Coordinates of C-alpha atoms and ligand atoms in Angstrom, one line a residue:
M1 CA 1.5 -5.3 8.2
V2 CA -0.9 -8.0 9.3
T3 CA -1.2 -11.8 9.3
A4 CA -2.1 -14.0 6.4
D5 CA -5.1 -16.0 7.7
S6 CA -6.3 -19.2 6.4
V7 CA -10.2 -19.7 6.5
D8 CA -10.0 -23.1 4.7
P9 CA -9.0 -25.8 7.2
A10 CA -7.2 -27.5 4.3
D11 CA -4.7 -24.6 4.0
T12 CA -1.6 -24.5 6.0
A13 CA 0.5 -21.4 7.0
A14 CA 3.4 -22.8 5.3
D15 CA 1.5 -23.3 2.0
T16 CA 1.3 -19.6 1.4
A17 CA 0.1 -19.9 -2.3
S18 CA -3.1 -21.8 -1.0
V19 CA -3.9 -19.3 1.6
R20 CA -7.6 -18.3 0.8
T21 CA -8.1 -15.1 2.7
R22 CA -5.3 -12.5 3.3
R23 CA -5.8 -9.7 5.7
G24 CA -4.6 -6.1 5.7
T25 CA -5.5 -2.6 6.8
P26 CA -8.9 -1.7 5.6
V27 CA -8.7 1.7 3.9
V28 CA -11.8 2.4 1.7
P29 CA -14.9 0.4 2.5
G30 CA -16.8 -1.4 -0.3
V31 CA -16.9 -4.9 -1.9
A32 CA -15.3 -5.7 -5.2
H33 CA -15.2 -8.9 -7.2
A34 CA -12.9 -9.3 -10.2
P35 CA -9.8 -10.9 -11.5
V36 CA -6.4 -9.9 -10.2
L37 CA -4.2 -7.5 -12.3
R38 CA -0.8 -7.6 -10.9
V39 CA 1.0 -4.3 -11.6
A40 CA 4.7 -4.2 -12.3
T41 CA 6.2 -1.0 -11.6
E42 CA 9.8 -1.9 -12.7
V43 CA 11.7 -0.2 -15.5
D44 CA 12.8 -2.5 -18.4
P45 CA 15.7 -4.4 -17.0
A46 CA 17.6 -4.5 -20.3
A47 CA 17.5 -0.7 -20.7
V48 CA 18.8 -0.4 -17.1
A49 CA 21.5 -2.9 -17.7
A50 CA 22.5 -1.0 -20.8
L51 CA 22.6 2.4 -18.8
R52 CA 24.6 0.8 -16.1
A53 CA 27.2 -0.2 -18.5
S54 CA 27.5 3.3 -20.2
A55 CA 26.2 5.8 -17.6
P56 CA 28.0 9.1 -17.8
T57 CA 30.5 9.9 -15.1
E58 CA 31.8 13.4 -15.8
E59 CA 30.1 15.8 -13.7
E60 CA 28.8 18.5 -16.2
P61 CA 27.2 16.2 -18.9
A62 CA 25.9 13.8 -16.2
L63 CA 24.4 16.7 -14.3
A64 CA 22.8 18.0 -17.6
A65 CA 21.2 14.6 -18.4
Y66 CA 20.0 14.5 -14.8
D67 CA 18.4 17.9 -15.1
A68 CA 16.7 17.1 -18.3
A69 CA 15.3 13.7 -16.9
A70 CA 14.2 15.4 -13.7
A71 CA 12.4 18.2 -15.7
A72 CA 10.7 15.7 -17.9
V73 CA 9.5 13.6 -14.8
A74 CA 8.3 16.7 -13.2
D75 CA 6.5 17.8 -16.3
G76 CA 4.9 14.4 -16.5
Y77 CA 3.5 14.7 -12.9
V78 CA 2.1 18.3 -13.6
A79 CA 0.4 17.0 -16.8
R80 CA -1.2 14.1 -14.8
A81 CA -2.1 16.6 -12.1
A82 CA -4.0 18.7 -14.7
R83 CA -6.2 15.8 -15.6
V84 CA -7.4 14.9 -12.0
E85 CA -8.9 16.8 -9.1
G86 CA -8.7 17.3 -5.3
A87 CA -6.3 15.2 -3.4
A88 CA -5.0 13.2 -6.3
A89 CA -4.0 16.6 -7.9
Q90 CA -2.4 17.9 -4.7
V91 CA -0.4 14.5 -4.5
L92 CA 0.9 14.8 -8.0
T93 CA 1.8 18.4 -7.7
A94 CA 3.7 17.5 -4.6
S95 CA 5.5 14.7 -6.4
A96 CA 6.5 17.2 -9.3
G97 CA 8.1 19.5 -6.6
L98 CA 10.0 16.5 -5.2
A99 CA 11.4 15.5 -8.7
R100 CA 12.7 19.0 -9.0
D101 CA 14.0 19.2 -5.4
R102 CA 17.4 21.0 -5.2
G103 CA 18.5 18.7 -2.4
L104 CA 18.1 15.6 -4.5
R105 CA 20.1 17.5 -7.3
S106 CA 23.0 18.4 -5.0
G107 CA 23.0 14.8 -3.5
V108 CA 23.5 13.5 -7.2
R109 CA 26.3 16.2 -7.8
K110 CA 28.0 15.1 -4.6
Q111 CA 27.8 11.4 -5.6
L112 CA 29.3 12.3 -9.1
R113 CA 32.0 14.3 -7.5
G114 CA 32.8 11.3 -5.3
G115 CA 33.3 9.2 -8.5
A116 CA 29.9 7.6 -8.9
D117 CA 28.5 7.3 -12.4
L118 CA 25.0 8.9 -13.0
L119 CA 23.0 5.9 -12.3
G120 CA 24.7 5.0 -9.1
A121 CA 24.6 8.6 -8.1
V122 CA 20.8 8.8 -8.5
E123 CA 20.3 5.4 -6.8
S124 CA 22.4 6.2 -3.8
T125 CA 20.9 9.7 -3.5
V126 CA 17.5 8.4 -3.4
D127 CA 18.4 5.8 -0.9
T128 CA 19.8 8.4 1.4
F129 CA 16.6 10.3 1.1
V130 CA 14.6 7.2 1.8
A131 CA 16.4 6.5 4.8
L132 CA 16.1 10.0 6.0
F133 CA 12.2 9.9 5.5
E134 CA 12.0 6.6 7.1
Q135 CA 14.0 7.8 10.1
Q136 CA 11.7 10.7 10.5
G137 CA 8.8 8.4 10.5
G138 CA 5.1 9.2 10.4
L139 CA 3.8 11.1 7.4
M140 CA 7.4 11.4 6.0
A141 CA 7.9 7.6 5.9
E142 CA 4.6 7.4 3.9
R143 CA 6.3 9.6 1.1
V144 CA 9.0 6.9 0.5
A145 CA 6.6 5.4 -2.3
D146 CA 6.6 8.8 -4.0
L147 CA 10.4 9.0 -3.8
R148 CA 10.8 5.5 -5.3
D149 CA 8.3 6.4 -8.1
I150 CA 10.4 9.4 -8.9
E151 CA 13.5 7.2 -8.9
R152 CA 12.1 4.7 -11.3
R153 CA 10.8 7.5 -13.7
L154 CA 14.4 9.1 -13.6
V155 CA 16.1 5.9 -14.4
A156 CA 13.6 5.2 -17.2
R157 CA 14.3 8.7 -18.7
L158 CA 18.0 8.2 -18.3
A159 CA 17.9 4.8 -19.9
G160 CA 15.6 5.8 -22.8
A161 CA 13.0 3.5 -21.6
P162 CA 9.3 4.2 -21.2
E163 CA 8.2 5.3 -17.8
P164 CA 6.6 2.5 -15.8
G165 CA 2.9 2.7 -15.2
V166 CA -0.4 0.8 -15.0
V167 CA -1.8 -0.5 -18.4
L168 CA -5.4 -1.4 -17.9
P169 CA -7.7 -3.8 -19.9
G170 CA -11.2 -2.7 -20.6
T171 CA -12.8 -5.1 -18.2
P172 CA -13.1 -4.7 -14.4
V173 CA -9.9 -5.7 -12.3
V174 CA -8.6 -5.7 -8.9
L175 CA -5.1 -3.9 -9.0
V176 CA -2.5 -5.7 -6.8
A177 CA 0.9 -4.2 -6.4
A178 CA 3.8 -4.0 -3.9
D179 CA 2.9 -0.4 -3.5
L180 CA 1.4 2.1 -6.0
A181 CA 2.7 5.5 -6.5
P182 CA 0.4 8.6 -6.8
S183 CA 1.2 8.6 -10.6
D184 CA -0.3 5.0 -10.7
T185 CA -3.4 5.7 -8.8
A186 CA -4.5 9.3 -9.7
G187 CA -6.9 9.3 -12.4
L188 CA -7.9 5.6 -12.2
D189 CA -11.3 4.8 -13.5
P190 CA -13.3 3.2 -10.8
A191 CA -15.5 1.5 -13.3
V192 CA -12.4 -0.6 -14.5
V193 CA -10.3 -0.6 -11.4
V194 CA -13.0 -1.9 -8.8
G195 CA -10.5 -2.7 -6.1
L196 CA -7.0 -2.0 -4.9
V197 CA -4.6 -4.2 -2.9
T198 CA -1.1 -3.4 -1.8
E199 CA 1.5 -5.2 0.0
R200 CA 3.0 -2.2 1.7
G201 CA 1.6 1.1 2.8
G202 CA -0.5 2.2 5.7
A203 CA -3.8 4.0 6.2
T204 CA -2.3 7.4 5.4
S205 CA -0.2 6.3 2.2
H206 CA -0.9 8.0 -1.2
T207 CA -2.6 4.9 -2.4
A208 CA -5.0 5.2 0.5
I209 CA -5.7 9.0 0.0
I210 CA -6.4 8.5 -3.7
A211 CA -8.4 5.4 -3.3
R212 CA -10.5 7.2 -0.7
Q213 CA -11.1 10.1 -3.1
L214 CA -12.0 7.7 -6.0
G215 CA -14.2 5.6 -3.8
I216 CA -12.4 2.3 -4.9
P217 CA -12.6 -0.4 -2.2
C218 CA -8.9 -0.6 -0.9
V219 CA -6.8 -2.8 1.5
V220 CA -3.2 -2.1 2.1
G221 CA -0.4 -3.7 4.1
V222 CA -1.6 -7.2 2.9
V223 CA 1.2 -9.8 3.5
G224 CA 1.6 -12.0 0.5
A225 CA -0.4 -9.9 -1.9
L226 CA 1.9 -10.5 -4.7
E227 CA 1.3 -14.2 -4.4
L228 CA -2.2 -13.7 -5.7
P229 CA -2.2 -15.2 -9.1
D230 CA -2.8 -12.9 -12.1
G231 CA -6.1 -13.2 -13.7
E232 CA -7.6 -15.2 -10.7
P233 CA -10.9 -13.8 -9.3
V234 CA -10.8 -12.2 -5.8
L235 CA -13.2 -10.7 -3.4
V236 CA -12.0 -7.6 -1.8
D237 CA -13.8 -6.2 1.3
G238 CA -12.5 -2.8 2.0
A239 CA -14.3 -2.5 5.3
A240 CA -13.1 -5.8 6.7
G241 CA -9.6 -5.5 5.2
T242 CA -9.9 -9.0 3.5
V243 CA -8.9 -10.4 0.2
E244 CA -10.3 -13.7 -0.6
L245 CA -8.9 -15.8 -3.4
A246 CA -11.4 -17.7 -5.7
P247 CA -14.4 -17.0 -3.7
D248 CA -17.8 -18.8 -4.4
A249 CA -19.2 -16.8 -7.3
D250 CA -22.7 -16.7 -6.3
E251 CA -21.9 -15.6 -2.8
A252 CA -19.4 -12.9 -4.1
R253 CA -22.1 -11.5 -6.5
A254 CA -24.5 -11.4 -3.6
R255 CA -22.0 -9.5 -1.5
V256 CA -21.2 -7.0 -4.2
R257 CA -25.0 -6.5 -4.7
V258 CA -25.6 -5.7 -0.9
D259 CA -22.7 -3.4 -0.9
A260 CA -24.1 -1.6 -3.9
E261 CA -27.4 -1.2 -2.1
L262 CA -25.6 0.3 0.9
R263 CA -23.8 2.6 -1.4
A264 CA -27.0 3.8 -3.1
A265 CA -28.6 4.3 0.3
T266 CA -25.3 6.2 1.5
A267 CA -25.6 8.5 -1.7
A268 CA -29.3 9.3 -0.9
W269 CA -29.0 9.7 2.9
T270 CA -29.5 13.4 4.0
G271 CA -29.6 13.3 7.8
P272 CA -30.0 14.1 10.5
A273 CA -28.9 10.8 11.9
A274 CA -31.0 8.4 13.9
T275 CA -31.4 4.7 14.3
R276 CA -34.2 3.1 12.5
D277 CA -36.4 3.4 15.6
G278 CA -35.6 7.1 15.9
V279 CA -32.8 7.4 18.5
R280 CA -30.8 10.4 17.5
V281 CA -27.0 10.3 17.2
K282 CA -25.2 13.6 16.3
L283 CA -22.9 13.3 13.3
L284 CA -20.2 15.9 13.4
A285 CA -17.3 17.0 11.1
N286 CA -13.5 16.9 11.8
V287 CA -12.0 20.2 10.4
A288 CA -8.7 21.6 10.2
D289 CA -9.2 25.3 9.0
P290 CA -11.7 27.9 7.8
A291 CA -11.9 26.2 4.3
S292 CA -12.5 22.8 5.6
A293 CA -15.0 24.2 8.2
Q294 CA -16.9 25.9 5.3
A295 CA -16.7 22.8 3.0
A296 CA -18.1 20.6 5.7
T297 CA -21.5 22.5 5.7
S298 CA -22.3 21.0 2.4
E299 CA -22.6 17.6 4.1
P300 CA -25.3 16.5 6.4
V301 CA -23.5 17.4 9.5
E302 CA -24.7 18.8 12.8
G303 CA -21.8 20.9 13.8
V304 CA -18.0 20.3 14.3
G305 CA -16.8 17.7 16.7
L306 CA -13.2 18.3 16.3
F307 CA -11.3 21.4 15.1
R308 CA -7.7 20.5 15.0
T309 CA -6.4 24.0 15.7
E310 CA -2.7 23.1 15.7
L311 CA -2.8 22.3 12.0
S312 CA -3.1 26.0 11.2
F313 CA 0.2 26.6 12.8
L314 CA 2.5 23.8 11.6
D315 CA 4.7 26.3 9.8
R316 CA 4.6 29.1 12.2
P317 CA 7.9 30.1 13.7
T318 CA 6.4 32.1 16.5
E319 CA 3.2 32.1 18.5
P320 CA 0.3 34.0 16.7
T321 CA -1.2 36.9 18.6
V322 CA -4.5 36.6 20.2
A323 CA -6.1 38.8 17.7
E324 CA -4.8 36.7 14.8
Q325 CA -6.0 33.5 16.5
A326 CA -9.3 35.1 17.3
D327 CA -9.8 35.9 13.6
L328 CA -8.9 32.4 12.3
Y329 CA -11.2 30.8 14.9
A330 CA -14.0 33.2 14.0
E331 CA -13.7 32.1 10.3
V332 CA -14.1 28.4 11.4
L333 CA -17.0 29.2 13.8
A334 CA -19.0 31.6 11.5
P335 CA -20.5 29.0 9.1
Y336 CA -22.2 27.3 12.1
A337 CA -23.9 30.4 13.7
D338 CA -27.0 30.4 11.6
R339 CA -27.3 26.6 11.6
G340 CA -27.4 26.9 15.4
Q341 CA -24.9 24.2 15.6
H342 CA -21.8 23.9 18.1
V343 CA -18.1 23.7 17.3
V344 CA -15.7 21.8 19.5
V345 CA -12.5 23.5 19.4
R346 CA -9.4 21.4 20.5
T347 CA -6.5 23.3 22.1
L348 CA -3.2 23.0 20.5
D349 CA -2.3 19.3 20.1
A350 CA 1.4 20.2 19.5
G351 CA 4.3 17.7 19.8
S352 CA 5.0 14.1 18.7
D353 CA 3.7 13.8 15.0
K354 CA 2.7 17.6 15.0
P355 CA 5.7 19.4 15.9
I356 CA 5.1 23.2 16.2
A357 CA 8.1 25.4 16.4
F358 CA 6.7 27.8 19.2
A359 CA 5.3 25.1 21.4
T360 CA 7.2 21.7 20.9
H361 CA 9.8 20.7 23.3
E362 CA 13.0 19.9 21.4
G363 CA 15.0 16.8 21.6
E364 CA 12.7 14.5 23.6
E365 CA 13.7 10.8 23.7
N366 CA 10.1 9.6 23.1
P367 CA 8.0 12.5 21.8
A368 CA 4.7 10.5 21.7
L369 CA 5.0 10.1 25.5
G370 CA 6.5 13.5 26.2
V371 CA 5.4 17.0 26.7
R372 CA 2.5 17.2 24.2
G373 CA -1.0 18.5 24.0
L374 CA -2.3 19.8 27.3
R375 CA 1.0 19.0 29.0
L376 CA 2.6 22.0 27.2
A377 CA 0.3 24.3 29.4
A378 CA 2.2 23.4 32.6
H379 CA 5.4 24.7 31.1
N380 CA 3.8 27.6 29.1
P381 CA 0.5 28.6 30.9
A382 CA 0.3 31.8 28.6
L383 CA 0.1 29.7 25.5
L384 CA -3.2 28.0 26.6
A385 CA -4.5 31.3 28.2
H386 CA -4.0 33.2 25.0
Q387 CA -5.7 30.4 22.9
L388 CA -8.8 30.4 25.4
D389 CA -9.0 34.1 25.1
A390 CA -9.0 33.9 21.4
V391 CA -11.6 31.2 21.2
A392 CA -13.8 33.1 23.5
Q393 CA -13.5 36.2 21.5
A394 CA -14.3 34.3 18.4
A395 CA -17.4 32.9 20.0
E396 CA -18.6 36.1 21.1
R397 CA -18.1 37.7 17.7
T398 CA -19.8 35.0 15.7
G399 CA -22.5 33.9 18.2
T400 CA -21.6 30.2 17.6
E401 CA -21.6 28.1 20.5
A402 CA -18.1 26.9 21.0
W403 CA -17.1 23.9 23.3
V404 CA -13.4 23.7 24.1
M405 CA -11.5 20.5 24.9
A406 CA -7.9 19.6 25.7
P407 CA -5.9 16.8 24.1
M408 CA -3.5 14.4 25.9
V409 CA -5.3 14.7 29.3
A410 CA -4.1 12.2 31.7
T411 CA -5.6 12.8 35.0
R412 CA -8.8 14.4 36.7
D413 CA -6.7 17.2 38.1
E414 CA -5.3 18.3 34.7
A415 CA -9.0 18.1 33.5
A416 CA -10.2 20.2 36.5
A417 CA -7.5 22.9 36.0
F418 CA -8.3 23.2 32.2
A419 CA -12.1 23.2 32.8
E420 CA -11.8 26.0 35.3
Q421 CA -10.0 28.2 32.8
V422 CA -12.5 27.3 30.2
H423 CA -15.5 27.9 32.3
A424 CA -14.1 31.4 33.5
R425 CA -14.4 32.4 29.8
G426 CA -18.1 31.2 29.7
L427 CA -17.3 28.1 27.4
K428 CA -18.2 24.5 27.8
A429 CA -15.1 22.3 28.8
G430 CA -14.2 18.9 27.7
A431 CA -11.4 16.4 27.8
M432 CA -10.2 14.1 25.0
V433 CA -10.0 10.5 26.0
E434 CA -6.7 9.5 24.4
V435 CA -4.8 8.2 27.3
P436 CA -6.2 4.9 28.8
A437 CA -5.9 6.3 32.3
V438 CA -8.7 8.7 31.6
A439 CA -10.9 6.1 30.0
V440 CA -10.5 3.9 33.1
L441 CA -11.4 6.8 35.5
A442 CA -13.9 8.5 33.0
H443 CA -16.5 8.8 35.8
R444 CA -14.2 10.9 37.9
V445 CA -13.0 13.1 35.1
L446 CA -16.7 13.6 34.1
E447 CA -17.2 15.3 37.5
V448 CA -15.2 18.2 36.3
V449 CA -15.9 18.6 32.6
D450 CA -19.0 18.9 30.6
F451 CA -18.2 16.4 28.0
L452 CA -15.8 13.8 26.7
S453 CA -14.4 12.9 23.3
I454 CA -12.7 9.7 22.7
G455 CA -9.7 10.2 20.3
T456 CA -9.4 6.5 19.3
N457 CA -6.4 7.2 17.2
D458 CA -4.3 7.9 20.2
L459 CA -6.4 5.9 22.6
T460 CA -5.5 2.8 20.4
Q461 CA -1.8 3.9 20.1
Y462 CA -1.4 4.1 23.8
T463 CA -3.6 1.1 24.8
M464 CA -1.8 -1.1 22.5
A465 CA 1.7 0.6 22.9
A466 CA 2.0 0.7 19.1
D467 CA 3.0 3.8 17.1
R468 CA -0.2 4.8 15.1
L469 CA 1.9 5.6 12.0
A470 CA 3.8 2.4 11.8
S471 CA 2.4 0.4 9.0
D472 CA 3.8 -2.9 10.2
L473 CA 2.0 -2.5 13.5
A474 CA -1.5 -1.9 11.9
H475 CA -2.9 -5.1 13.3
L476 CA -2.4 -3.6 16.8
T477 CA -3.4 0.0 15.9
D478 CA -6.8 -1.1 15.0
P479 CA -9.7 0.5 17.0
W480 CA -11.4 -2.9 16.9
Q481 CA -9.0 -4.4 19.4
P482 CA -10.9 -5.6 22.3
A483 CA -9.0 -3.6 24.9
V484 CA -9.6 -0.4 23.0
L485 CA -13.4 -1.3 22.7
H486 CA -13.7 -2.0 26.4
L487 CA -12.1 1.4 27.2
V488 CA -14.5 3.1 24.9
A489 CA -17.5 1.1 26.6
I490 CA -16.3 2.1 30.0
T491 CA -16.1 5.8 28.9
A492 CA -19.5 5.6 27.2
A493 CA -21.1 4.1 30.3
A494 CA -19.6 6.9 32.6
G495 CA -21.0 9.4 30.3
Q496 CA -24.6 7.8 30.5
Q497 CA -24.2 7.5 34.3
A498 CA -23.3 11.3 34.6
G499 CA -25.8 12.4 31.9
K500 CA -23.0 14.1 29.9
P501 CA -22.2 13.7 26.3
V502 CA -19.4 11.4 25.2
G503 CA -18.4 11.4 21.6
V504 CA -15.9 9.7 19.5
C505 CA -13.7 11.9 17.2
G506 CA -11.0 9.4 16.1
E507 CA -11.0 7.4 12.9
A508 CA -13.2 4.8 14.5
A509 CA -16.3 7.2 14.2
A510 CA -16.1 6.9 10.4
D511 CA -16.4 3.2 10.3
P512 CA -20.1 2.4 9.6
L513 CA -20.0 -1.1 11.3
L514 CA -18.2 0.2 14.3
A515 CA -20.5 3.2 14.6
C516 CA -23.3 0.8 15.3
A517 CA -21.3 -0.7 18.3
L518 CA -20.3 2.7 19.5
V519 CA -23.9 3.8 19.6
G520 CA -24.8 0.6 21.3
M521 CA -22.3 1.4 24.0
G522 CA -23.8 4.7 24.6
I523 CA -21.8 7.1 22.6
T524 CA -23.8 10.4 21.8
S525 CA -21.9 11.7 18.9
L526 CA -19.5 10.6 16.1
S527 CA -17.2 13.1 14.6
M528 CA -15.3 12.3 11.4
A529 CA -14.1 13.4 7.9
P530 CA -17.3 15.0 6.4
S531 CA -17.0 12.6 3.4
A532 CA -17.6 9.8 5.7
V533 CA -20.8 11.1 7.3
R534 CA -23.3 9.7 4.8
A535 CA -22.1 6.2 5.0
V536 CA -22.3 6.3 8.8
G537 CA -25.7 7.9 8.6
A538 CA -27.1 5.4 6.1
M539 CA -25.8 2.5 8.3
L540 CA -27.3 3.8 11.5
A541 CA -30.6 4.2 9.6
R542 CA -30.8 0.5 8.9
V543 CA -30.5 -0.6 12.5
T544 CA -32.4 -0.2 15.8
A545 CA -31.1 0.9 19.0
D546 CA -31.5 -2.6 20.4
E547 CA -29.6 -4.0 17.5
C548 CA -26.7 -1.6 18.3
H549 CA -26.7 -2.9 21.8
Q550 CA -26.4 -6.4 20.6
V551 CA -23.6 -5.5 18.4
A552 CA -21.9 -3.7 21.3
E553 CA -22.3 -6.8 23.4
A554 CA -21.0 -9.0 20.6
V555 CA -17.8 -7.0 19.7
L556 CA -17.0 -6.7 23.4
A557 CA -17.2 -10.5 23.9
A558 CA -14.9 -11.0 20.9
S559 CA -11.3 -12.1 21.4
D560 CA -9.7 -10.1 18.5
P561 CA -10.5 -7.5 15.9
T562 CA -11.3 -10.1 13.2
A563 CA -13.8 -11.9 15.4
A564 CA -15.2 -8.6 16.5
R565 CA -16.0 -7.4 12.9
A566 CA -17.4 -10.8 12.2
A567 CA -19.5 -10.8 15.2
A568 CA -20.8 -7.4 14.4
R569 CA -21.7 -8.4 11.0
A570 CA -23.5 -11.6 12.1
V571 CA -25.6 -9.7 14.4
L572 CA -26.6 -7.3 11.7
A573 CA -27.1 -10.1 9.2
A574 CA -29.5 -11.9 11.5
A575 CA -31.3 -8.7 12.2
E576 CA -31.6 -8.0 8.5
G577 CA -33.0 -11.5 8.0
A578 CA -35.6 -11.2 10.7
P579 CA -39.0 -9.5 10.2
Q580 CA -38.4 -5.7 10.8
E581 CA -40.6 -3.4 12.5
G582 CA -40.5 0.4 12.1
Ligands
LIG1 C1 -7.2 10.9 18.0 O1 -6.2 10.7 18.7 O2 -8.0 10.0 17.8 C2 -7.7 12.4 17.6 C3 -8.9 12.5 17.1 O3 -6.6 13.3 17.5 P1 -5.5 13.2 16.5 O4 -5.8 12.2 15.4 O5 -5.4 14.7 15.9 O6 -4.2 12.9 17.3
LIG2 MG1 -4.9 12.5 19.3

């Protein structure tokens, strides 16, 4: 959740309807200019009132009606999943599973036995699940929108009303809603829905995931989004996270045109990455498993900058054997052998938002600040030793150059002990910069490791003391925060001084505008979701190294994320306006 911001001096904060520019969390870059279409996701109130007056209370018939409604809702999701692909299909299939969930059904039965009618039973069971999901936080909390969507559809079925949904006109619109469920967003036509704006939701919500897949410019967590008047034109900037009401039409059209040019350049970009004057920057892939490692090779990447090993073991009750791990890592490394590219393997980042049964410490009061990442090795040295043995075996077997880095390093001594074990196996050793202490003393840590990789997701969380998954803290968990940018600059400068590579592998690396600043600070590689690589590469190809330095200086001088973004854009706009060489 972020602040509504007035750009027009005539506006006042109290006069919310007149606020010209609203801000949220930027999720999918791109500029859209079209009238608002406010989406109501409510069931016909008259039908709900009629159901409330006559909902069955007897357990058997009530449960039979529930089963029929749940099956119909689940079938609807399955049918929609069949019409779309990728993440959208996965999200809808997951919703179908949740609609059929036995826990939901037994919750409803319990409520009926306690004397509730069917409608009350459904509502309070869903409320209980919502509270549970919210309490668990993180990714579970992001699924609340899915649960509410299931509830609305169940109620519609029970009331004999049509299931709620988005009805689109034939002309381009910007969809505005409190939140959008997967069933609303999956299968949207990007030619009609040119922008998405929601009042709730964070960067990992389903709206965000699906908008990313469809390439629809999207801003979430926009306070007061529902006050945007239906039918009025707005300008959505999915990179800046802004929604401007009634923009100047000529200016808006010009911004849409420049954005279209950038998108075309992005589609045509084939790598390898360099600034316009030829300074090379390695663009690398973030991968999770053999399938994503293989898939990344179809994008113009120069290797893997972050292999999140823990994601393969989230559902493992016991530690996999060294042989099992070596097989898995070899599958990830293999596609990069013939390409002569390296893979950065991150050792288990278990704990906090990624609990792993065989590693995580149970019952910590504050797991984000607890025994997670490399800290686990102090309590269980064999866990790290086994993993390093497995990586060494996989590197040997495939011939791929493997670099190994540790997550959640906090001190030089921790980094030194880790590096010693990695070097003993003939591999390059690195530390992630996620804890501000390591950024501040990066020059000392660089004395003992071969490279650093800045995890801006956690570095931002720990610098700003704000949970990275809390959507109402999105204004703080923004890597454009000056304090975060200064820590990145300190780390990059230490790398330049030491002559050792310093990369960025958090989400910040995927932001084309921020990438210019990072390169200007001296960052040598950017690792990101493979789908983001072309946009970053195309952006870097437009700017010179000197312009990147100017962007870095401008963002470091800015007082807040909004000013930093504006300053970066102003430098680039001035550079584009100036006669260009090279
Ligand atoms: C980070 O913290 O920026 C990072 C890359 O690690 P993860 O997102 O897996 O915590
Ligand atoms: Mg991290």
